[in-house]
Amino acid sequence: QVHLVESGGGLVQAGGSLRLACAASGSTFSDYAMGWFRQAPGKEREFVAAISWSGGTTYYSDSVKGRFTTTRDNAKNTMYLQMNRLRPEDTAVYYCAADLKSIPSEFKSMYDAWGQGTQVTVSS
């Protein structure tokens, strides 16, 4: 079973940037599609981005498209989320997830393993 650990969260001013990382262990990283989700207080967990096993295909929610970029380095068993032009509404706990069926998806139910999350806070 794959084990996922997020890092890179923190406090940033609006307009700033952060880079999150998701390190995987315990299984063959390149077997999985991966996704990023986020959950703000009092709200449901929502899709942010997804990436195919090769990194050749990516998907983004409309709210982050053009500002966020997800990539992966299969040699390092790590996925990244580069977040630029951050807004206060981006404040949330960010989670990475692995889809063992290797189909990048915006649906939470498609993912089989989750990290513990990392807090991102954007001040206005």
PDB file of C-alpha atoms in Angstrom:
ATOM      1  CA  GLN A   1       0.000   0.000   0.000  1.00  0.00           C
ATOM      2  CA  VAL A   2       1.336   3.431  -0.909  1.00  0.00           C
ATOM      3  CA  HIS A   3       2.074   5.902   1.880  1.00  0.00           C
ATOM      4  CA  LEU A   4       1.817   9.623   1.092  1.00  0.00           C
ATOM      5  CA  VAL A   5       3.275  12.587   2.981  1.00  0.00           C
ATOM      6  CA  GLU A   6       2.631  16.215   2.027  1.00  0.00           C
ATOM      7  CA  SER A   7       4.956  19.095   2.844  1.00  0.00           C
ATOM      8  CA  GLY A   8       5.529  22.727   1.925  1.00  0.00           C
ATOM      9  CA  GLY A   9       2.470  24.371   3.394  1.00  0.00           C
ATOM     10  CA  GLY A  10       2.623  27.607   5.332  1.00  0.00           C
ATOM     11  CA  LEU A  11       1.498  31.202   5.636  1.00  0.00           C
ATOM     12  CA  VAL A  12       1.831  33.498   2.634  1.00  0.00           C
ATOM     13  CA  GLN A  13       0.467  36.877   1.618  1.00  0.00           C
ATOM     14  CA  ALA A  14      -2.042  37.209  -1.182  1.00  0.00           C
ATOM     15  CA  GLY A  15      -0.260  37.263  -4.526  1.00  0.00           C
ATOM     16  CA  GLY A  16       2.559  35.092  -3.243  1.00  0.00           C
ATOM     17  CA  SER A  17       3.626  31.562  -4.111  1.00  0.00           C
ATOM     18  CA  LEU A  18       4.093  28.207  -2.415  1.00  0.00           C
ATOM     19  CA  ARG A  19       5.267  24.838  -3.641  1.00  0.00           C
ATOM     20  CA  LEU A  20       3.778  21.734  -2.099  1.00  0.00           C
ATOM     21  CA  ALA A  21       5.367  18.310  -2.349  1.00  0.00           C
ATOM     22  CA  CYS A  22       3.846  14.852  -1.940  1.00  0.00           C
ATOM     23  CA  ALA A  23       6.351  12.105  -1.228  1.00  0.00           C
ATOM     24  CA  ALA A  24       5.268   8.508  -1.848  1.00  0.00           C
ATOM     25  CA  SER A  25       6.651   5.288  -0.443  1.00  0.00           C
ATOM     26  CA  GLY A  26       5.701   1.652  -0.122  1.00  0.00           C
ATOM     27  CA  SER A  27       4.808   0.945  -3.712  1.00  0.00           C
ATOM     28  CA  THR A  28       5.709   1.764  -7.311  1.00  0.00           C
ATOM     29  CA  PHE A  29       4.936   5.457  -7.664  1.00  0.00           C
ATOM     30  CA  SER A  30       4.769   5.423 -11.443  1.00  0.00           C
ATOM     31  CA  ASP A  31       1.885   2.911 -11.301  1.00  0.00           C
ATOM     32  CA  TYR A  32      -0.479   5.607 -10.014  1.00  0.00           C
ATOM     33  CA  ALA A  33      -2.292   8.630 -11.230  1.00  0.00           C
ATOM     34  CA  MET A  34      -2.178  11.303  -8.538  1.00  0.00           C
ATOM     35  CA  GLY A  35      -4.389  14.113  -7.396  1.00  0.00           C
ATOM     36  CA  TRP A  36      -4.465  17.196  -5.208  1.00  0.00           C
ATOM     37  CA  PHE A  37      -7.527  18.130  -3.163  1.00  0.00           C
ATOM     38  CA  ARG A  38      -8.172  20.784  -0.559  1.00  0.00           C
ATOM     39  CA  GLN A  39     -10.575  21.317   2.298  1.00  0.00           C
ATOM     40  CA  ALA A  40     -11.405  24.643   3.861  1.00  0.00           C
ATOM     41  CA  PRO A  41     -13.065  24.881   7.294  1.00  0.00           C
ATOM     42  CA  GLY A  42     -16.747  24.010   7.086  1.00  0.00           C
ATOM     43  CA  LYS A  43     -16.518  22.964   3.453  1.00  0.00           C
ATOM     44  CA  GLU A  44     -16.287  19.687   1.600  1.00  0.00           C
ATOM     45  CA  ARG A  45     -12.999  18.423   0.217  1.00  0.00           C
ATOM     46  CA  GLU A  46     -12.685  19.669  -3.349  1.00  0.00           C
ATOM     47  CA  PHE A  47     -10.638  18.768  -6.384  1.00  0.00           C
ATOM     48  CA  VAL A  48      -7.646  20.940  -7.240  1.00  0.00           C
ATOM     49  CA  ALA A  49      -5.526  19.073  -9.811  1.00  0.00           C
ATOM     50  CA  ALA A  50      -4.715  15.624 -11.152  1.00  0.00           C
ATOM     51  CA  ILE A  51      -1.827  14.161 -13.107  1.00  0.00           C
ATOM     52  CA  SER A  52      -1.404  10.953 -15.082  1.00  0.00           C
ATOM     53  CA  TRP A  53       1.194   8.329 -14.194  1.00  0.00           C
ATOM     54  CA  SER A  54       3.654   9.738 -16.739  1.00  0.00           C
ATOM     55  CA  GLY A  55       2.969  13.374 -16.005  1.00  0.00           C
ATOM     56  CA  GLY A  56       1.908  13.885 -19.592  1.00  0.00           C
ATOM     57  CA  THR A  57      -1.700  14.720 -18.786  1.00  0.00           C
ATOM     58  CA  THR A  58      -2.929  17.154 -16.172  1.00  0.00           C
ATOM     59  CA  TYR A  59      -6.314  18.480 -15.102  1.00  0.00           C
ATOM     60  CA  TYR A  60      -7.214  21.491 -12.989  1.00  0.00           C
ATOM     61  CA  SER A  61     -10.268  22.921 -11.352  1.00  0.00           C
ATOM     62  CA  ASP A  62     -11.491  26.164 -12.862  1.00  0.00           C
ATOM     63  CA  SER A  63     -10.645  28.022  -9.658  1.00  0.00           C
ATOM     64  CA  VAL A  64      -6.913  27.282  -9.924  1.00  0.00           C
ATOM     65  CA  LYS A  65      -6.404  26.931 -13.674  1.00  0.00           C
ATOM     66  CA  GLY A  66      -3.661  29.266 -14.856  1.00  0.00           C
ATOM     67  CA  ARG A  67      -2.307  29.793 -11.324  1.00  0.00           C
ATOM     68  CA  PHE A  68      -1.415  26.285 -10.129  1.00  0.00           C
ATOM     69  CA  THR A  69       0.740  23.671 -11.854  1.00  0.00           C
ATOM     70  CA  THR A  70       1.162  20.048 -10.849  1.00  0.00           C
ATOM     71  CA  THR A  71       4.147  17.972 -11.894  1.00  0.00           C
ATOM     72  CA  ARG A  72       5.738  14.728 -10.803  1.00  0.00           C
ATOM     73  CA  ASP A  73       9.185  13.204 -10.681  1.00  0.00           C
ATOM     74  CA  ASN A  74       8.816   9.432 -10.768  1.00  0.00           C
ATOM     75  CA  ALA A  75      12.525   8.935 -10.128  1.00  0.00           C
ATOM     76  CA  LYS A  76      12.086  10.773  -6.807  1.00  0.00           C
ATOM     77  CA  ASN A  77       8.644   9.307  -6.023  1.00  0.00           C
ATOM     78  CA  THR A  78       7.362  12.837  -5.571  1.00  0.00           C
ATOM     79  CA  MET A  79       4.550  14.990  -6.922  1.00  0.00           C
ATOM     80  CA  TYR A  80       4.514  18.786  -6.718  1.00  0.00           C
ATOM     81  CA  LEU A  81       1.964  21.566  -6.731  1.00  0.00           C
ATOM     82  CA  GLN A  82       3.320  24.983  -7.650  1.00  0.00           C
ATOM     83  CA  MET A  83       0.841  27.596  -6.468  1.00  0.00           C
ATOM     84  CA  ASN A  84       1.210  31.136  -7.788  1.00  0.00           C
ATOM     85  CA  ARG A  85      -0.861  34.292  -7.364  1.00  0.00           C
ATOM     86  CA  LEU A  86      -2.396  32.864  -4.224  1.00  0.00           C
ATOM     87  CA  ARG A  87      -5.677  34.260  -2.944  1.00  0.00           C
ATOM     88  CA  PRO A  88      -7.241  34.209   0.527  1.00  0.00           C
ATOM     89  CA  GLU A  89      -9.861  31.784  -0.806  1.00  0.00           C
ATOM     90  CA  ASP A  90      -7.062  29.275  -1.479  1.00  0.00           C
ATOM     91  CA  THR A  91      -6.685  28.860   2.285  1.00  0.00           C
ATOM     92  CA  ALA A  92      -7.271  25.198   3.122  1.00  0.00           C
ATOM     93  CA  VAL A  93      -5.655  21.939   4.104  1.00  0.00           C
ATOM     94  CA  TYR A  94      -4.180  20.455   0.942  1.00  0.00           C
ATOM     95  CA  TYR A  95      -4.140  16.684   0.439  1.00  0.00           C
ATOM     96  CA  CYS A  96      -2.476  14.484  -2.126  1.00  0.00           C
ATOM     97  CA  ALA A  97      -4.027  11.215  -3.194  1.00  0.00           C
ATOM     98  CA  ALA A  98      -3.101   8.165  -5.250  1.00  0.00           C
ATOM     99  CA  ASP A  99      -5.350   6.413  -7.743  1.00  0.00           C
ATOM    100  CA  LEU A 100      -4.272   2.793  -8.054  1.00  0.00           C
ATOM    101  CA  LYS A 101      -6.331   2.439 -11.221  1.00  0.00           C
ATOM    102  CA  SER A 102      -4.027   5.047 -12.786  1.00  0.00           C
ATOM    103  CA  ILE A 103      -6.885   7.201 -14.072  1.00  0.00           C
ATOM    104  CA  PRO A 104      -6.478  10.881 -13.161  1.00  0.00           C
ATOM    105  CA  SER A 105      -9.817  12.049 -11.852  1.00  0.00           C
ATOM    106  CA  GLU A 106     -11.563  14.957 -10.172  1.00  0.00           C
ATOM    107  CA  PHE A 107     -13.663  12.580  -8.065  1.00  0.00           C
ATOM    108  CA  LYS A 108     -12.568  11.812  -4.488  1.00  0.00           C
ATOM    109  CA  SER A 109     -14.079   8.337  -4.680  1.00  0.00           C
ATOM    110  CA  MET A 110     -11.600   7.299  -7.370  1.00  0.00           C
ATOM    111  CA  TYR A 111      -8.613   7.639  -5.040  1.00  0.00           C
ATOM    112  CA  ASP A 112      -7.332   4.807  -2.905  1.00  0.00           C
ATOM    113  CA  ALA A 113      -4.758   6.395  -0.638  1.00  0.00           C
ATOM    114  CA  TRP A 114      -4.476   9.827   0.979  1.00  0.00           C
ATOM    115  CA  GLY A 115      -1.850  11.841   2.765  1.00  0.00           C
ATOM    116  CA  GLN A 116      -2.405  13.569   6.100  1.00  0.00           C
ATOM    117  CA  GLY A 117      -2.592  17.051   4.580  1.00  0.00           C
ATOM    118  CA  THR A 118      -0.630  20.282   4.847  1.00  0.00           C
ATOM    119  CA  GLN A 119      -2.078  23.661   5.839  1.00  0.00           C
ATOM    120  CA  VAL A 120      -1.933  26.575   3.419  1.00  0.00           C
ATOM    121  CA  THR A 121      -2.996  29.968   4.740  1.00  0.00           C
ATOM    122  CA  VAL A 122      -3.170  33.022   2.494  1.00  0.00           C
ATOM    123  CA  SER A 123      -3.497  36.363   4.236  1.00  0.00           C
ATOM    124  CA  SER A 124      -5.113  39.377   2.604  1.00  0.00           C
TER     125      SER A 124
END
